[in-house]
Every structure is written in C-alpha cells, then in structure tokens.
Short mmCIF file of C-alpha atoms in Angstrom, two decimals:
data_model
loop_
_atom_site.label_atom_id
_atom_site.label_comp_id
_atom_site.label_asym_id
_atom_site.label_seq_id
_atom_site.Cartn_x
_atom_site.Cartn_y
_atom_site.Cartn_z
CA MET A 1 -7.00 8.22 -0.46
CA SER A 2 -6.82 8.22 -4.24
CA GLN A 3 -3.74 8.38 -6.36
CA ARG A 4 -2.89 11.90 -7.53
CA PHE A 5 -0.98 10.95 -10.68
CA ASN A 6 0.80 8.02 -12.26
CA LEU A 7 4.41 8.99 -13.00
CA ARG A 8 4.77 6.14 -15.49
CA GLN A 9 1.94 7.67 -17.54
CA VAL A 10 2.54 11.41 -17.14
CA ALA A 11 6.35 11.38 -17.40
CA PRO A 12 7.29 8.05 -19.00
CA GLU A 13 10.82 9.07 -20.00
CA GLY A 14 11.55 10.35 -16.50
CA TYR A 15 10.14 7.19 -14.99
CA LYS A 16 12.26 5.02 -17.31
CA ALA A 17 15.37 6.93 -16.24
CA PHE A 18 15.23 5.16 -12.87
CA GLY A 19 15.65 1.80 -14.62
CA PRO A 20 19.41 1.98 -15.20
CA LEU A 21 19.98 2.67 -11.50
CA TYR A 22 18.02 -0.44 -10.55
CA GLN A 23 20.01 -2.41 -13.13
CA TYR A 24 23.28 -1.03 -11.73
CA ILE A 25 22.30 -2.06 -8.21
CA GLU A 26 21.53 -5.59 -9.42
CA THR A 27 25.08 -5.90 -10.78
CA SER A 28 26.86 -3.99 -8.00
CA GLY A 29 27.69 -7.07 -5.95
CA LEU A 30 25.68 -6.01 -2.91
CA ASP A 31 23.64 -8.87 -1.44
CA ARG A 32 20.04 -8.70 -2.68
CA LYS A 33 18.56 -9.26 0.78
CA LEU A 34 20.67 -6.42 2.16
CA VAL A 35 19.46 -4.14 -0.65
CA ASP A 36 15.85 -5.06 0.13
CA LEU A 37 16.39 -4.50 3.87
CA VAL A 38 17.73 -1.04 3.06
CA PHE A 39 14.86 -0.35 0.64
CA LEU A 40 12.39 -1.38 3.33
CA ARG A 41 14.05 0.65 6.10
CA VAL A 42 14.16 3.80 3.96
CA SER A 43 10.49 3.30 3.12
CA GLN A 44 9.57 2.81 6.78
CA ILE A 45 11.35 6.02 7.75
CA ASN A 46 9.69 7.99 4.96
CA GLY A 47 6.27 6.42 5.47
CA CYS A 48 5.77 5.16 1.91
CA SER A 49 3.07 2.51 2.28
CA TYR A 50 3.42 1.27 -1.29
CA CYS A 51 7.18 0.73 -0.95
CA VAL A 52 6.92 -0.81 2.53
CA ASP A 53 4.45 -3.34 1.14
CA LEU A 54 6.55 -4.01 -1.96
CA HIS A 55 9.88 -4.53 -0.18
CA TRP A 56 8.37 -6.55 2.65
CA ARG A 57 7.00 -8.90 -0.02
CA ASP A 58 10.37 -9.01 -1.81
CA LEU A 59 12.10 -10.06 1.40
CA VAL A 60 9.53 -12.76 2.07
CA LYS A 61 9.93 -14.10 -1.49
CA ALA A 62 13.71 -14.13 -1.03
CA GLY A 63 13.28 -16.30 2.06
CA GLU A 64 14.21 -13.72 4.67
CA ASP A 65 13.21 -14.63 8.22
CA GLN A 66 9.84 -13.10 9.16
CA ARG A 67 11.00 -12.19 12.68
CA LYS A 68 13.90 -10.28 11.18
CA ILE A 69 11.62 -8.42 8.77
CA ASN A 70 9.19 -7.58 11.57
CA SER A 71 12.06 -6.38 13.75
CA LEU A 72 13.61 -4.10 11.14
CA ILE A 73 12.09 -1.03 12.73
CA THR A 74 13.89 -1.98 15.97
CA TRP A 75 17.12 -3.20 14.38
CA LYS A 76 19.30 -1.44 16.97
CA GLU A 77 17.85 -3.59 19.75
CA ALA A 78 16.90 -6.79 17.91
CA PRO A 79 19.44 -9.64 17.87
CA PHE A 80 18.68 -10.73 14.29
CA PHE A 81 21.05 -8.43 12.37
CA SER A 82 24.70 -8.99 11.48
CA PRO A 83 27.35 -6.30 12.05
CA ARG A 84 27.36 -5.66 8.28
CA GLU A 85 23.59 -5.20 8.22
CA ARG A 86 23.75 -2.93 11.28
CA ALA A 87 26.38 -0.74 9.61
CA ALA A 88 24.27 -0.54 6.44
CA LEU A 89 21.13 0.31 8.40
CA ALA A 90 22.92 3.00 10.41
CA TRP A 91 24.18 4.56 7.14
CA THR A 92 20.67 4.24 5.72
CA GLU A 93 19.17 6.16 8.62
CA SER A 94 21.91 8.77 8.55
CA LEU A 95 21.41 9.53 4.85
CA THR A 96 17.62 9.25 4.87
CA ASN A 97 17.44 11.70 7.78
CA ILE A 98 20.25 13.85 6.38
CA ALA A 99 18.58 17.18 7.23
CA GLN A 100 18.84 16.20 10.90
CA THR A 101 22.06 14.16 10.89
CA GLY A 102 24.30 15.85 8.33
CA ALA A 103 25.82 12.38 7.75
CA PRO A 104 28.41 12.71 10.53
CA ASP A 105 31.91 11.26 10.39
CA ALA A 106 31.00 8.71 13.07
CA ASP A 107 28.31 7.21 10.82
CA TYR A 108 30.75 7.02 7.92
CA ALA A 109 33.40 5.46 10.15
CA LEU A 110 30.93 2.75 11.18
CA VAL A 111 29.90 1.85 7.63
CA LYS A 112 33.57 1.82 6.62
CA THR A 113 34.25 -0.97 9.14
CA GLU A 114 32.03 -3.35 7.15
CA PHE A 115 32.09 -2.06 3.55
CA SER A 116 34.73 -1.13 0.99
CA GLU A 117 34.63 2.36 -0.50
CA LYS A 118 32.98 1.00 -3.66
CA GLU A 119 30.40 -0.82 -1.58
CA ILE A 120 29.72 2.37 0.39
CA GLY A 121 29.22 4.17 -2.90
CA ASP A 122 26.85 1.45 -4.08
CA LEU A 123 24.99 1.43 -0.76
CA THR A 124 24.65 5.20 -1.00
CA ILE A 125 23.10 4.80 -4.47
CA VAL A 126 20.65 2.23 -3.06
CA ILE A 127 19.64 4.65 -0.29
CA ALA A 128 19.38 7.63 -2.63
CA LEU A 129 17.29 5.72 -5.17
CA MET A 130 14.79 4.52 -2.59
CA ASN A 131 14.50 7.98 -1.08
CA ALA A 132 13.70 9.29 -4.58
CA MET A 133 11.17 6.54 -5.22
CA ASN A 134 9.53 7.18 -1.84
CA ARG A 135 9.06 10.81 -2.78
CA VAL A 136 7.42 9.76 -6.03
CA GLY A 137 5.21 7.25 -4.23
CA ILE A 138 4.20 9.56 -1.40
CA GLY A 139 3.80 12.61 -3.63
CA SER A 140 1.58 10.72 -6.05
CA ARG A 141 -0.31 8.97 -3.20
CA LEU A 142 0.61 5.56 -4.59
CA ALA A 143 -0.89 2.87 -2.36
CA PRO A 144 -0.51 -0.91 -2.23
CA ALA A 145 -3.25 -2.92 -3.88
CA VAL A 146 -5.80 -4.47 -1.57
CA GLU A 147 -6.05 -8.14 -2.45
CA ALA A 148 -9.10 -10.26 -1.93
CA ALA A 149 -8.65 -12.90 0.75
#
C-alpha cells in the first residue's frame, strides 16, 4: 500500500500546529511511559500501523518491560499494569471509542480515583492528540519503514 499524501509537505502549517500540543504534553507532568502507553493503546484500537510501530519503539527505548508492552492489548487481564495505568487505559478506550461509549460517568469516576482534574484534562489531551494523529496516519496511508536486517 502506498502513501496517499504527506501532510508535512501538503499542509506544513497545519502539520506544525500539532507541535505545541506535543510540547504541552511533555511539560504537563504526566509520566512519559504512561503517555506512550496511551499513545500505543489508542493506535492499536484505531489500527494505525505507523503509530503502533513508533510508540512501541518509544516504550522500548524508555526501558519499558517487553512483556508489558506485548500485553497492552490485554491490559484488563494482564497483571503488569498499575491501578493508575488501568484507569488511564480505561479512559483511553472510553474516549477513543466515544461513538460507542459516550464516555459514561462510570469511566470518569474510575479515572478520577487515580488522577487529579488537571491530570484528567492532560490525559484527555493526550488521547485526543493521538486519535487525531491516527486519522492523519491512516487517512494518508502512512506506514512504518521496513528496515534491512
């Protein structure tokens, strides 16, 4: 499958507009590994191969446990996730699948047990940004590079 378009080339100012959100997330105080877990889970749900590859690699570089990364898709059953991570992942799934879930009060109540209101706001920005980037990646047919062995 070939790439349809390169957003960076065809709409450079629009592409650059995502930058300040990434910068905000870096300074938000949320743990970087948690952000990358959320980025990866959103990308798994949406089926963005480029972003799955990118965020898997980011987690490996950050020293995240490989079993944990491999078990992200089964986080509800796997024993490798903290209560805080579970709350973030539940919120991630609720917002990423918002057409089906409607982001119910029960999901908000769960995330509120582990995160402050500011952190919930920041986590929501993380989720929203990755959902937007997945739509760019999938819509443009962006694919991970195949590296020579």
